Tab-separated table of C-alpha atoms in Angstrom:
chain	number	residue	atom	x	y	z
A	1	GLU	CA	8.430	52.846	-21.080
A	2	THR	CA	11.996	53.657	-21.986
A	3	GLY	CA	13.441	52.277	-25.166
A	4	VAL	CA	16.945	51.126	-25.744
A	5	THR	CA	19.511	53.865	-25.572
A	6	GLN	CA	23.186	53.874	-26.719
A	7	SER	CA	26.089	56.125	-26.120
A	8	PRO	CA	27.854	57.835	-27.597
A	9	THR	CA	26.165	58.593	-30.931
A	10	HIS	CA	29.447	58.931	-32.941
A	11	LEU	CA	32.971	58.106	-32.183
A	12	ILE	CA	36.301	58.475	-34.051
A	13	LYS	CA	39.346	56.448	-33.014
A	14	THR	CA	42.607	55.642	-34.495
A	15	ARG	CA	43.902	52.160	-35.512
A	16	GLY	CA	45.360	50.199	-32.334
A	17	GLN	CA	43.355	52.163	-29.925
A	18	GLN	CA	40.638	50.804	-27.629
A	19	VAL	CA	36.906	51.654	-27.502
A	20	THR	CA	34.056	51.250	-25.102
A	21	LEU	CA	30.303	51.551	-26.215
A	22	ARG	CA	27.401	51.672	-23.801
A	23	CYS	CA	23.860	50.437	-23.914
A	24	SER	CA	20.788	50.670	-21.571
A	25	SER	CA	18.196	48.110	-22.072
A	26	GLN	CA	14.449	48.666	-22.468
A	27	SER	CA	12.562	48.703	-19.284
A	28	GLY	CA	11.695	45.132	-18.281
A	29	HIS	CA	14.386	43.488	-20.439
A	30	ASN	CA	17.165	41.346	-18.902
A	31	THR	CA	19.053	40.183	-22.023
A	32	VAL	CA	21.260	42.440	-24.327
A	33	SER	CA	22.662	41.449	-27.755
A	34	TRP	CA	25.336	43.507	-29.696
A	35	TYR	CA	25.444	43.646	-33.516
A	36	GLN	CA	27.885	45.116	-35.923
A	37	GLN	CA	26.498	46.714	-39.165
A	38	ALA	CA	29.123	47.556	-41.786
A	39	LEU	CA	28.080	50.129	-44.400
A	40	GLY	CA	25.701	48.738	-46.867
A	41	GLN	CA	25.479	45.284	-45.128
A	42	GLY	CA	22.820	43.639	-42.759
A	43	PRO	CA	23.746	43.547	-38.882
A	44	GLN	CA	26.141	40.727	-37.855
A	45	PHE	CA	25.624	39.036	-34.408
A	46	ILE	CA	28.614	39.729	-32.053
A	47	PHE	CA	27.456	38.363	-28.775
A	48	GLN	CA	24.525	38.170	-26.101
A	49	TYR	CA	24.578	38.779	-22.323
A	50	TYR	CA	22.196	37.425	-19.822
A	51	ARG	CA	22.675	37.458	-15.943
A	52	GLU	CA	26.059	39.330	-16.454
A	53	GLU	CA	27.510	36.446	-18.445
A	54	GLU	CA	28.049	36.007	-22.168
A	55	ASN	CA	25.220	33.646	-23.481
A	56	GLY	CA	26.096	33.253	-27.258
A	57	ARG	CA	28.777	34.479	-29.606
A	58	GLY	CA	29.012	35.084	-33.322
A	59	ASN	CA	32.100	34.816	-35.427
A	60	PHE	CA	34.080	37.735	-34.002
A	61	PRO	CA	37.627	37.632	-32.497
A	62	PRO	CA	38.311	37.682	-28.665
A	63	ARG	CA	39.284	41.385	-28.879
A	64	PHE	CA	35.513	42.032	-29.036
A	65	SER	CA	34.475	41.752	-25.411
A	66	GLY	CA	31.559	42.714	-23.313
A	67	LEU	CA	30.058	43.194	-19.914
A	68	GLN	CA	26.582	43.357	-18.493
A	69	PHE	CA	25.797	44.971	-15.218
A	70	PRO	CA	23.197	44.285	-12.438
A	71	ASN	CA	20.738	46.761	-13.862
A	72	TYR	CA	20.935	44.885	-17.306
A	73	SER	CA	22.957	47.771	-19.119
A	74	SER	CA	25.863	46.582	-21.150
A	75	GLU	CA	29.196	47.601	-22.632
A	76	LEU	CA	30.885	46.471	-25.723
A	77	ASN	CA	34.598	46.630	-25.731
A	78	VAL	CA	36.893	46.481	-28.748
A	79	ASN	CA	40.664	46.249	-28.240
A	80	ALA	CA	43.333	46.888	-30.959
A	81	LEU	CA	40.960	48.624	-33.344
A	82	GLU	CA	41.433	47.809	-37.120
A	83	LEU	CA	40.194	49.819	-40.047
A	84	ASP	CA	37.541	47.189	-40.726
A	85	ASP	CA	35.990	47.796	-37.346
A	86	SER	CA	34.534	50.955	-38.617
A	87	ALA	CA	30.799	50.344	-38.470
A	88	LEU	CA	27.435	51.039	-36.833
A	89	TYR	CA	27.272	48.969	-33.587
A	90	LEU	CA	23.635	48.292	-32.610
A	91	CYS	CA	22.564	47.144	-29.197
A	92	ALA	CA	19.237	45.097	-28.726
A	93	SER	CA	17.381	44.172	-25.582
A	94	SER	CA	14.966	41.404	-25.085
A	95	SER	CA	13.468	39.152	-22.266
A	96	PHE	CA	15.184	35.954	-21.597
A	97	ASP	CA	13.932	33.063	-23.796
A	98	SER	CA	12.172	35.566	-26.251
A	99	ASN	CA	13.031	35.727	-29.824
A	100	GLU	CA	11.870	39.349	-30.231
A	101	GLN	CA	14.730	41.998	-29.984
A	102	PHE	CA	14.370	45.712	-29.738
A	103	PHE	CA	16.992	47.811	-31.151
A	104	GLY	CA	18.795	51.170	-29.935
A	105	PRO	CA	19.718	53.809	-32.499
A	106	GLY	CA	23.288	52.646	-32.713
A	107	THR	CA	26.832	53.935	-32.363
A	108	ARG	CA	28.735	55.007	-35.388
A	109	LEU	CA	32.516	54.212	-35.004
A	110	THR	CA	35.043	55.412	-37.441
A	111	VAL	CA	38.513	54.019	-37.067
A	112	LEU	CA	41.136	56.037	-38.876
B	1	GLY	CA	24.817	27.723	-41.013
B	2	ASP	CA	21.708	29.900	-41.080
B	3	SER	CA	21.359	32.413	-43.822
B	4	VAL	CA	18.921	34.898	-45.374
B	5	THR	CA	18.933	36.014	-48.871
B	6	GLN	CA	16.955	39.114	-49.946
B	7	MET	CA	16.490	40.814	-53.290
B	8	GLU	CA	19.157	43.276	-54.266
B	9	GLY	CA	18.203	46.843	-54.326
B	10	PRO	CA	17.910	49.721	-54.585
B	11	VAL	CA	14.240	49.638	-55.548
B	12	THR	CA	12.565	52.903	-56.681
B	13	LEU	CA	8.805	53.052	-56.898
B	14	SER	CA	6.153	55.751	-57.486
B	15	GLU	CA	3.783	56.722	-54.715
B	16	GLU	CA	0.787	54.084	-54.537
B	17	ALA	CA	2.634	51.535	-56.481
B	18	PHE	CA	2.637	47.840	-55.256
B	19	LEU	CA	5.720	46.675	-53.388
B	20	THR	CA	7.335	43.241	-53.211
B	21	ILE	CA	10.672	42.509	-51.511
B	22	ASN	CA	11.644	38.858	-51.804
B	23	CYS	CA	13.329	37.034	-48.912
B	24	THR	CA	14.438	33.474	-48.777
B	25	TYR	CA	16.124	31.581	-45.894
B	26	THR	CA	18.259	28.555	-45.090
B	27	ALA	CA	17.919	27.239	-41.412
B	28	THR	CA	18.013	24.196	-39.390
B	29	GLY	CA	14.973	23.690	-37.135
B	30	TYR	CA	12.006	26.182	-37.120
B	31	PRO	CA	13.128	29.764	-37.150
B	32	SER	CA	10.995	32.690	-36.507
B	33	LEU	CA	11.049	35.360	-39.370
B	34	PHE	CA	11.161	39.078	-39.123
B	35	TRP	CA	11.104	42.219	-41.136
B	36	TYR	CA	12.803	45.119	-39.733
B	37	VAL	CA	13.014	48.629	-41.265
B	38	GLN	CA	15.789	51.267	-40.865
B	39	TYR	CA	15.371	54.867	-41.664
B	40	PRO	CA	18.153	57.027	-42.392
B	41	GLY	CA	20.458	57.654	-39.432
B	42	GLU	CA	18.429	55.489	-37.088
B	43	GLY	CA	18.611	51.993	-35.681
B	44	LEU	CA	16.256	49.112	-36.626
B	45	GLN	CA	12.719	48.959	-35.968
B	46	LEU	CA	10.603	45.760	-35.985
B	47	LEU	CA	8.126	45.895	-38.774
B	48	LEU	CA	6.423	42.456	-38.479
B	49	LYS	CA	7.154	38.926	-37.566
B	50	ALA	CA	5.837	35.417	-37.990
B	51	THR	CA	6.745	32.663	-35.737
B	52	LYS	CA	5.622	29.427	-37.661
B	53	ALA	CA	4.484	28.152	-41.041
B	54	ASP	CA	1.667	29.830	-42.746
B	55	ASP	CA	1.568	32.664	-40.286
B	56	LYS	CA	0.934	36.068	-41.801
B	57	GLY	CA	2.609	38.990	-39.879
B	58	SER	CA	1.161	42.534	-40.769
B	59	ASN	CA	1.840	46.067	-39.739
B	60	LYS	CA	1.219	49.558	-41.162
B	61	GLY	CA	-0.127	47.969	-44.468
B	62	PHE	CA	2.851	45.707	-44.907
B	63	GLU	CA	2.233	41.904	-44.859
B	64	ALA	CA	4.473	38.828	-45.117
B	65	THR	CA	3.591	35.199	-44.899
B	66	TYR	CA	6.034	32.375	-43.497
B	67	ARG	CA	6.169	29.807	-46.429
B	68	LYS	CA	7.911	26.796	-45.176
B	69	GLU	CA	7.553	24.819	-48.463
B	70	THR	CA	9.346	27.646	-50.275
B	71	THR	CA	11.501	28.782	-47.465
B	72	SER	CA	10.280	32.398	-48.178
B	73	PHE	CA	8.958	35.491	-46.218
B	74	HIS	CA	8.361	37.989	-48.995
B	75	LEU	CA	7.398	41.497	-47.875
B	76	GLU	CA	4.379	43.160	-49.588
B	77	LYS	CA	2.551	46.550	-49.465
B	78	GLY	CA	-0.340	47.340	-51.760
B	79	SER	CA	0.269	51.144	-52.028
B	80	VAL	CA	3.531	52.637	-50.851
B	81	GLN	CA	3.987	56.166	-49.603
B	82	VAL	CA	6.998	58.534	-49.693
B	83	SER	CA	7.278	57.995	-45.795
B	84	ASP	CA	8.012	54.235	-46.567
B	85	SER	CA	11.506	55.114	-48.078
B	86	ALA	CA	13.924	53.209	-45.952
B	87	VAL	CA	16.174	50.023	-46.022
B	88	TYR	CA	14.181	46.871	-45.159
B	89	PHE	CA	15.903	43.799	-43.586
B	90	CYS	CA	14.713	40.310	-43.604
B	91	ALA	CA	15.935	38.284	-40.654
B	92	LEU	CA	15.453	34.844	-38.966
B	93	SER	CA	15.719	34.215	-35.191
B	94	ALA	CA	17.241	30.920	-34.260
B	95	TYR	CA	17.507	29.386	-30.866
B	96	SER	CA	21.181	28.705	-30.057
B	97	GLY	CA	20.718	27.170	-26.646
B	98	ALA	CA	20.421	28.358	-23.011
B	99	GLY	CA	17.531	30.781	-23.680
B	100	SER	CA	19.579	32.465	-26.459
B	101	TYR	CA	18.214	33.670	-29.719
B	102	GLN	CA	20.354	35.451	-32.390
B	103	LEU	CA	19.133	37.124	-35.399
B	104	THR	CA	20.560	36.408	-38.798
B	105	PHE	CA	19.959	39.206	-41.340
B	106	GLY	CA	19.802	39.719	-44.976
B	107	LYS	CA	21.899	42.521	-46.700
B	108	GLY	CA	18.912	44.715	-46.840
B	109	THR	CA	16.925	46.396	-49.668
B	110	LYS	CA	16.862	50.071	-50.018
B	111	LEU	CA	13.423	51.438	-51.062
B	112	SER	CA	12.973	54.806	-52.600
B	113	VAL	CA	9.330	56.136	-53.061
B	114	ILE	CA	9.026	59.148	-55.252
B	115	PRO	CA	5.935	61.452	-55.465
């Protein structure tokens, strides 16, 4: 069974740029959630995707957007990067209607 | 809104000491409760969970009991090891409609176990 994978591992961008992060869900899972974890904090829910549509969103601005593909993999896009976007971005996959989520290793984004 | 409060860290213990990390929550409805662990440089691993009142979750010697009357889910281990050094997160999962569950996390408690 393949676990949740994310790419890239690390990324450095400058303020105002755009970034795309990628996630492959665990085998058998059709739902993907994204979380932002700032240094020293707990993860914060960004949004969730199911059947290629957004299916729940946290308190994040529209410049945070996502996609889900037919194979259930997902992308997180962030436009107009700000310094405060520097964080570990975690992807989690689950089965639809399940409250148990399995996390990937994360992508560390640094915005300079 | 939903929230999770866990004891501030860092916590430093000697090997074989008893561990308690307090966690309380505020939620509407009947959430499921989780403890996740994060080792340095890694993502989150599910440690244990409980889905209803009085359930006890357990794994790798860790235990936590879902206490609805005190809205708590404290993590305990009878004898910690150096390998337990990590950051521990308490979380709740609330149903937000259309099959969607989102996790709300506490700020995390860093545990260091010294030989």
